[in-house]
mmCIF file of C-alpha atoms in Angstrom:
data_model
loop_
_atom_site.group_PDB
_atom_site.id
_atom_site.type_symbol
_atom_site.label_atom_id
_atom_site.label_comp_id
_atom_site.label_asym_id
_atom_site.label_seq_id
_atom_site.Cartn_x
_atom_site.Cartn_y
_atom_site.Cartn_z
ATOM 1 C CA MET A 66 45.155 67.802 -154.288
ATOM 2 C CA ALA A 67 42.562 64.671 -153.015
ATOM 3 C CA PHE A 68 44.181 64.040 -149.879
ATOM 4 C CA PRO A 69 42.977 60.500 -147.675
ATOM 5 C CA VAL A 70 41.196 60.911 -144.573
ATOM 6 C CA HIS A 71 42.375 57.637 -143.742
ATOM 7 C CA VAL A 72 45.476 55.652 -144.377
ATOM 8 C CA ALA A 73 46.076 52.196 -143.599
ATOM 9 C CA PHE A 74 49.973 50.720 -143.428
ATOM 10 C CA ILE A 75 51.461 46.868 -143.501
ATOM 11 C CA MET A 76 54.577 47.566 -142.314
ATOM 12 C CA ASP A 77 56.676 44.624 -143.973
ATOM 13 C CA GLY A 78 60.008 44.279 -144.163
ATOM 14 C CA ASN A 79 61.273 44.741 -140.345
ATOM 15 C CA GLY A 80 63.401 41.119 -140.067
ATOM 16 C CA ARG A 81 65.036 41.293 -143.919
ATOM 17 C CA TRP A 82 65.774 44.825 -143.345
ATOM 18 C CA ALA A 83 67.199 43.951 -139.842
ATOM 19 C CA LYS A 84 69.052 39.962 -141.372
ATOM 20 C CA LYS A 85 70.086 42.196 -145.090
ATOM 21 C CA ARG A 86 72.823 43.946 -141.985
ATOM 22 C CA GLY A 87 73.513 41.096 -140.080
ATOM 23 C CA LEU A 88 71.657 42.009 -136.822
ATOM 24 C CA GLU A 89 68.705 40.429 -134.814
ATOM 25 C CA ARG A 90 65.216 40.410 -136.520
ATOM 26 C CA ILE A 91 64.404 42.530 -132.981
ATOM 27 C CA GLU A 92 66.377 45.241 -134.679
ATOM 28 C CA GLY A 93 64.586 45.300 -137.106
ATOM 29 C CA HIS A 94 61.508 45.615 -135.281
ATOM 30 C CA ARG A 95 62.742 48.913 -133.550
ATOM 31 C CA LYS A 96 63.661 50.403 -136.100
ATOM 32 C CA GLY A 97 60.401 49.542 -137.335
ATOM 33 C CA ALA A 98 58.454 50.995 -135.099
ATOM 34 C CA GLU A 99 60.845 54.297 -135.674
ATOM 35 C CA VAL A 100 59.289 54.826 -138.766
ATOM 36 C CA ALA A 101 55.522 54.202 -137.379
ATOM 37 C CA ASP A 102 55.934 56.764 -135.307
ATOM 38 C CA ALA A 103 57.108 58.944 -137.755
ATOM 39 C CA ALA A 104 54.768 57.631 -140.455
ATOM 40 C CA SER A 105 52.067 58.990 -138.291
ATOM 41 C CA HIS A 106 53.749 62.315 -137.783
ATOM 42 C CA TRP A 107 53.786 62.553 -142.298
ATOM 43 C CA CYS A 108 49.759 62.047 -141.519
ATOM 44 C CA ALA A 109 49.226 63.943 -139.621
ATOM 45 C CA ASP A 110 51.295 67.271 -141.875
ATOM 46 C CA LEU A 111 48.757 66.673 -144.171
ATOM 47 C CA GLY A 112 45.504 66.893 -142.340
ATOM 48 C CA ILE A 113 44.873 63.382 -142.051
ATOM 49 C CA ARG A 114 42.456 61.869 -139.381
ATOM 50 C CA TYR A 115 43.155 58.314 -139.388
ATOM 51 C CA VAL A 116 46.758 56.014 -139.800
ATOM 52 C CA THR A 117 45.824 52.344 -139.108
ATOM 53 C CA LEU A 118 48.934 50.422 -138.771
ATOM 54 C CA TYR A 119 49.083 46.741 -138.620
ATOM 55 C CA ALA A 120 51.534 45.424 -136.096
ATOM 56 C CA PHE A 121 51.059 42.454 -135.314
ATOM 57 C CA SER A 122 48.616 39.201 -136.631
ATOM 58 C CA THR A 123 46.917 36.932 -135.653
ATOM 59 C CA GLU A 124 48.881 34.614 -137.516
ATOM 60 C CA ASN A 125 52.249 36.398 -135.953
ATOM 61 C CA TRP A 126 51.260 33.923 -133.027
ATOM 62 C CA ARG A 127 53.288 31.558 -134.750
ATOM 63 C CA ARG A 128 57.328 33.106 -135.528
ATOM 64 C CA PRO A 129 59.304 32.324 -132.385
ATOM 65 C CA LYS A 130 58.210 32.995 -128.157
ATOM 66 C CA GLU A 131 61.084 35.238 -127.715
ATOM 67 C CA GLU A 132 60.344 37.334 -131.036
ATOM 68 C CA VAL A 133 57.060 37.665 -129.885
ATOM 69 C CA GLU A 134 57.402 38.664 -126.263
ATOM 70 C CA PHE A 135 59.920 41.736 -127.895
ATOM 71 C CA LEU A 136 57.882 42.646 -130.137
ATOM 72 C CA PHE A 137 55.483 43.546 -127.292
ATOM 73 C CA GLU A 138 57.788 44.399 -124.455
ATOM 74 C CA LEU A 139 58.983 46.925 -127.761
ATOM 75 C CA MET A 140 55.149 48.142 -127.808
ATOM 76 C CA LEU A 141 55.016 48.872 -124.044
ATOM 77 C CA LEU A 142 58.365 50.580 -124.065
ATOM 78 C CA TYR A 143 57.570 53.049 -127.401
ATOM 79 C CA ILE A 144 54.515 53.798 -126.644
ATOM 80 C CA SER A 145 54.895 54.105 -122.879
ATOM 81 C CA SER A 146 57.932 56.610 -123.993
ATOM 82 C CA LYS A 147 55.678 58.745 -126.630
ATOM 83 C CA VAL A 148 51.947 59.298 -124.462
ATOM 84 C CA GLY A 149 53.084 62.369 -123.020
ATOM 85 C CA SER A 150 54.049 64.447 -126.602
ATOM 86 C CA MET A 151 51.071 62.521 -127.946
ATOM 87 C CA LEU A 152 48.962 64.178 -125.217
ATOM 88 C CA GLU A 153 50.576 67.297 -126.628
ATOM 89 C CA GLU A 154 49.735 66.846 -131.131
ATOM 90 C CA GLY A 155 46.235 66.201 -129.873
ATOM 91 C CA VAL A 156 46.402 61.800 -130.790
ATOM 92 C CA ARG A 157 44.250 60.028 -130.193
ATOM 93 C CA MET A 158 45.551 55.840 -130.248
ATOM 94 C CA ARG A 159 43.249 53.253 -130.049
ATOM 95 C CA PHE A 160 43.584 49.390 -130.659
ATOM 96 C CA MET A 161 41.570 47.037 -132.351
ATOM 97 C CA GLY A 162 41.460 42.686 -131.842
ATOM 98 C CA ARG A 163 40.803 40.327 -130.152
ATOM 99 C CA LEU A 164 42.680 42.691 -127.006
ATOM 100 C CA ASN A 165 41.604 40.093 -125.108
ATOM 101 C CA GLU A 166 43.500 37.311 -126.100
ATOM 102 C CA LEU A 167 46.839 39.840 -125.052
ATOM 103 C CA PRO A 168 48.565 38.832 -122.738
ATOM 104 C CA PRO A 169 46.605 40.657 -119.339
ATOM 105 C CA GLU A 170 50.310 43.070 -118.439
ATOM 106 C CA LEU A 171 49.994 44.361 -122.736
ATOM 107 C CA GLY A 172 45.658 43.504 -122.532
ATOM 108 C CA ASP A 173 45.872 46.451 -119.697
ATOM 109 C CA PHE A 174 48.584 48.844 -121.071
ATOM 110 C CA VAL A 175 46.263 49.184 -124.510
ATOM 111 C CA PHE A 176 42.985 50.110 -121.962
ATOM 112 C CA GLN A 177 45.015 52.584 -120.412
ATOM 113 C CA ILE A 178 46.742 53.975 -123.155
ATOM 114 C CA GLU A 179 42.872 54.493 -124.690
ATOM 115 C CA ASN A 180 41.679 56.261 -121.805
ATOM 116 C CA LYS A 181 44.760 58.882 -121.256
ATOM 117 C CA THR A 182 44.705 58.923 -124.952
ATOM 118 C CA SER A 183 40.965 59.176 -125.866
ATOM 119 C CA MET A 184 40.688 63.196 -125.975
ATOM 120 C CA GLY A 185 42.674 63.443 -129.010
ATOM 121 C CA LYS A 186 40.997 65.439 -131.937
ATOM 122 C CA LYS A 187 43.820 65.716 -134.046
ATOM 123 C CA LEU A 188 44.856 62.402 -135.133
ATOM 124 C CA ASP A 189 43.711 58.834 -134.922
ATOM 125 C CA VAL A 190 46.129 56.636 -134.728
ATOM 126 C CA ILE A 191 44.891 52.736 -134.525
ATOM 127 C CA VAL A 192 46.505 49.979 -133.914
ATOM 128 C CA ALA A 193 45.461 46.957 -135.489
ATOM 129 C CA LEU A 194 46.744 44.016 -132.377
ATOM 130 C CA ASN A 195 46.026 40.395 -132.980
ATOM 131 C CA TYR A 196 43.857 41.657 -135.393
ATOM 132 C CA GLY A 197 42.742 39.427 -138.537
ATOM 133 C CA GLY A 198 40.279 41.161 -141.415
ATOM 134 C CA ARG A 199 38.416 37.604 -141.356
ATOM 135 C CA ALA A 200 38.529 36.874 -137.514
ATOM 136 C CA GLU A 201 36.973 40.627 -136.966
ATOM 137 C CA ILE A 202 33.801 39.910 -139.028
ATOM 138 C CA VAL A 203 33.677 36.245 -137.662
ATOM 139 C CA ASP A 204 32.771 38.335 -133.777
ATOM 140 C CA ALA A 205 31.109 40.680 -135.627
ATOM 141 C CA VAL A 206 29.061 38.342 -136.992
ATOM 142 C CA ASN A 207 29.019 36.151 -133.345
ATOM 143 C CA GLU A 208 27.595 39.756 -131.827
ATOM 144 C CA ILE A 209 25.076 40.170 -134.230
ATOM 145 C CA LEU A 210 23.343 36.658 -133.544
ATOM 146 C CA LYS A 211 23.626 37.177 -129.812
ATOM 147 C CA ILE A 212 20.767 39.500 -129.965
ATOM 148 C CA GLY A 213 18.914 36.910 -132.219
ATOM 149 C CA LYS A 214 18.410 38.026 -135.395
ATOM 150 C CA GLU A 215 17.787 35.849 -137.973
ATOM 151 C CA GLN A 216 18.159 37.982 -141.541
ATOM 152 C CA ILE A 217 22.103 39.624 -140.960
ATOM 153 C CA SER A 218 22.281 42.658 -143.532
ATOM 154 C CA GLU A 219 25.771 44.665 -144.712
ATOM 155 C CA GLU A 220 24.556 47.269 -142.592
ATOM 156 C CA ASP A 221 24.759 45.138 -139.029
ATOM 157 C CA ILE A 222 27.992 43.295 -139.897
ATOM 158 C CA ALA A 223 29.594 47.317 -140.761
ATOM 159 C CA MET A 224 27.882 48.072 -136.846
ATOM 160 C CA ASN A 225 30.030 45.677 -135.528
ATOM 161 C CA LEU A 226 33.340 46.133 -136.621
ATOM 162 C CA TYR A 227 35.865 46.095 -133.588
ATOM 163 C CA LEU A 228 35.568 49.967 -134.149
ATOM 164 C CA PRO A 229 32.561 51.131 -136.513
ATOM 165 C CA ASP A 230 33.182 54.736 -136.256
ATOM 166 C CA VAL A 231 36.581 54.758 -138.201
ATOM 167 C CA PRO A 232 35.754 55.317 -142.138
ATOM 168 C CA GLU A 233 37.029 52.553 -144.213
ATOM 169 C CA PRO A 234 41.165 53.598 -145.214
ATOM 170 C CA ASP A 235 41.136 55.542 -148.629
ATOM 171 C CA LEU A 236 44.860 53.629 -148.619
ATOM 172 C CA ILE A 237 46.931 51.137 -148.470
ATOM 173 C CA ILE A 238 50.299 51.585 -148.927
ATOM 174 C CA ARG A 239 52.531 48.400 -147.903
ATOM 175 C CA THR A 240 56.208 48.350 -148.197
ATOM 176 C CA SER A 241 58.605 45.226 -149.326
ATOM 177 C CA GLY A 242 57.893 44.255 -152.202
ATOM 178 C CA GLU A 243 54.875 42.034 -151.305
ATOM 179 C CA GLU A 244 51.391 42.765 -153.260
ATOM 180 C CA ARG A 245 48.587 40.618 -151.639
ATOM 181 C CA LEU A 246 46.557 42.513 -147.875
ATOM 182 C CA SER A 247 47.673 39.464 -145.991
ATOM 183 C CA ASN A 248 44.138 39.909 -143.500
ATOM 184 C CA PHE A 249 44.248 43.177 -143.235
ATOM 185 C CA LEU A 250 40.778 45.420 -143.094
ATOM 186 C CA THR A 251 39.155 42.411 -145.098
ATOM 187 C CA TRP A 252 35.484 44.383 -145.036
ATOM 188 C CA GLN A 253 37.691 47.549 -144.995
ATOM 189 C CA SER A 254 39.721 47.334 -147.945
ATOM 190 C CA VAL A 255 36.719 46.612 -150.495
ATOM 191 C CA TYR A 256 37.102 50.321 -152.597
ATOM 192 C CA SER A 257 39.960 50.837 -151.124
ATOM 193 C CA GLU A 258 43.471 52.285 -153.174
ATOM 194 C CA LEU A 259 46.298 49.588 -153.095
ATOM 195 C CA PHE A 260 50.356 51.360 -153.133
ATOM 196 C CA PHE A 261 52.610 48.727 -152.914
ATOM 197 C CA THR A 262 56.870 49.293 -152.420
ATOM 198 C CA GLY A 263 59.266 47.210 -152.542
ATOM 199 C CA THR A 264 61.538 49.436 -150.005
ATOM 200 C CA LEU A 265 61.313 47.273 -146.488
ATOM 201 C CA TRP A 266 59.389 49.212 -144.615
ATOM 202 C CA PRO A 267 62.720 50.243 -141.407
ATOM 203 C CA ASP A 268 63.805 52.614 -144.278
ATOM 204 C CA PHE A 269 60.659 53.571 -145.315
ATOM 205 C CA THR A 270 60.883 57.694 -145.718
ATOM 206 C CA LYS A 271 59.209 60.603 -146.369
ATOM 207 C CA GLU A 272 59.695 61.503 -149.726
ATOM 208 C CA GLU A 273 58.425 57.104 -150.212
ATOM 209 C CA PHE A 274 55.302 58.420 -148.621
ATOM 210 C CA HIS A 275 54.026 61.330 -150.409
ATOM 211 C CA ARG A 276 54.482 59.962 -153.378
ATOM 212 C CA ALA A 277 51.804 57.166 -152.207
ATOM 213 C CA VAL A 278 49.826 60.229 -151.503
ATOM 214 C CA ASP A 279 50.497 62.019 -154.920
ATOM 215 C CA ASP A 280 49.663 58.437 -157.213
ATOM 216 C CA TYR A 281 46.209 58.173 -154.776
ATOM 217 C CA SER A 282 45.105 62.035 -156.140
ATOM 218 C CA LYS A 283 45.535 60.939 -159.435
ATOM 219 C CA ARG A 284 43.526 57.877 -159.453
ATOM 220 C CA LYS A 285 39.911 58.508 -159.804
ATOM 221 C CA ARG A 286 37.210 56.231 -157.067
ATOM 222 C CA ARG A 287 34.549 55.151 -158.907
ATOM 223 C CA PHE A 288 33.249 52.420 -156.233
ATOM 224 C CA GLY A 289 31.476 50.684 -158.669
ATOM 225 C CA ALA A 290 29.881 53.056 -161.000
ATOM 226 C CA LEU A 291 30.327 54.167 -164.011
ATOM 227 C CA ASP A 292 33.127 56.170 -165.057
#
């Protein structure tokens, strides 16, 4: 069975999950954080090396201020509580996005967590935070322009993405029934296999994750080549 090297998750449906239960949206995010942690462990158990979690997009700033502040606070508290276990389990946590635009406390926290976990060799957990696929490409091009290049190649852009050393995702899983990428890994996803499920993210289970990986293993990836 061929396992993916890099799995990315679009964790959609926290708010709808809470609404269905008569709860505040923040409770959906709280439960969603637990599932994100579990999903990282499911990947590690299969030997998957890279996991990317779409935590906060550049468009999410349009949400109510109170919800955005809660999301950031939840991230601070939840990740802080997991640092010890990440170090024990060989997890390296990394962040990608326009991190310089984050609130100072969160920006400092991101820097500290990356440093503390930098020696992790078993699993890279990548949190897409204040991330947009188009913004990443724009930022890459602007970096290239700084050195005065007149002709820009695909290789130039690839080397100037936020995390150029991370392989492109083999499998992208999106929950909640939406079937689009929503500005996620726009450059990197061109040959990714996609798996969509109607399950809301807080209800996403290990069994469904294994179904997605099993489905992936049965696909023939051609990358534009002939059959």
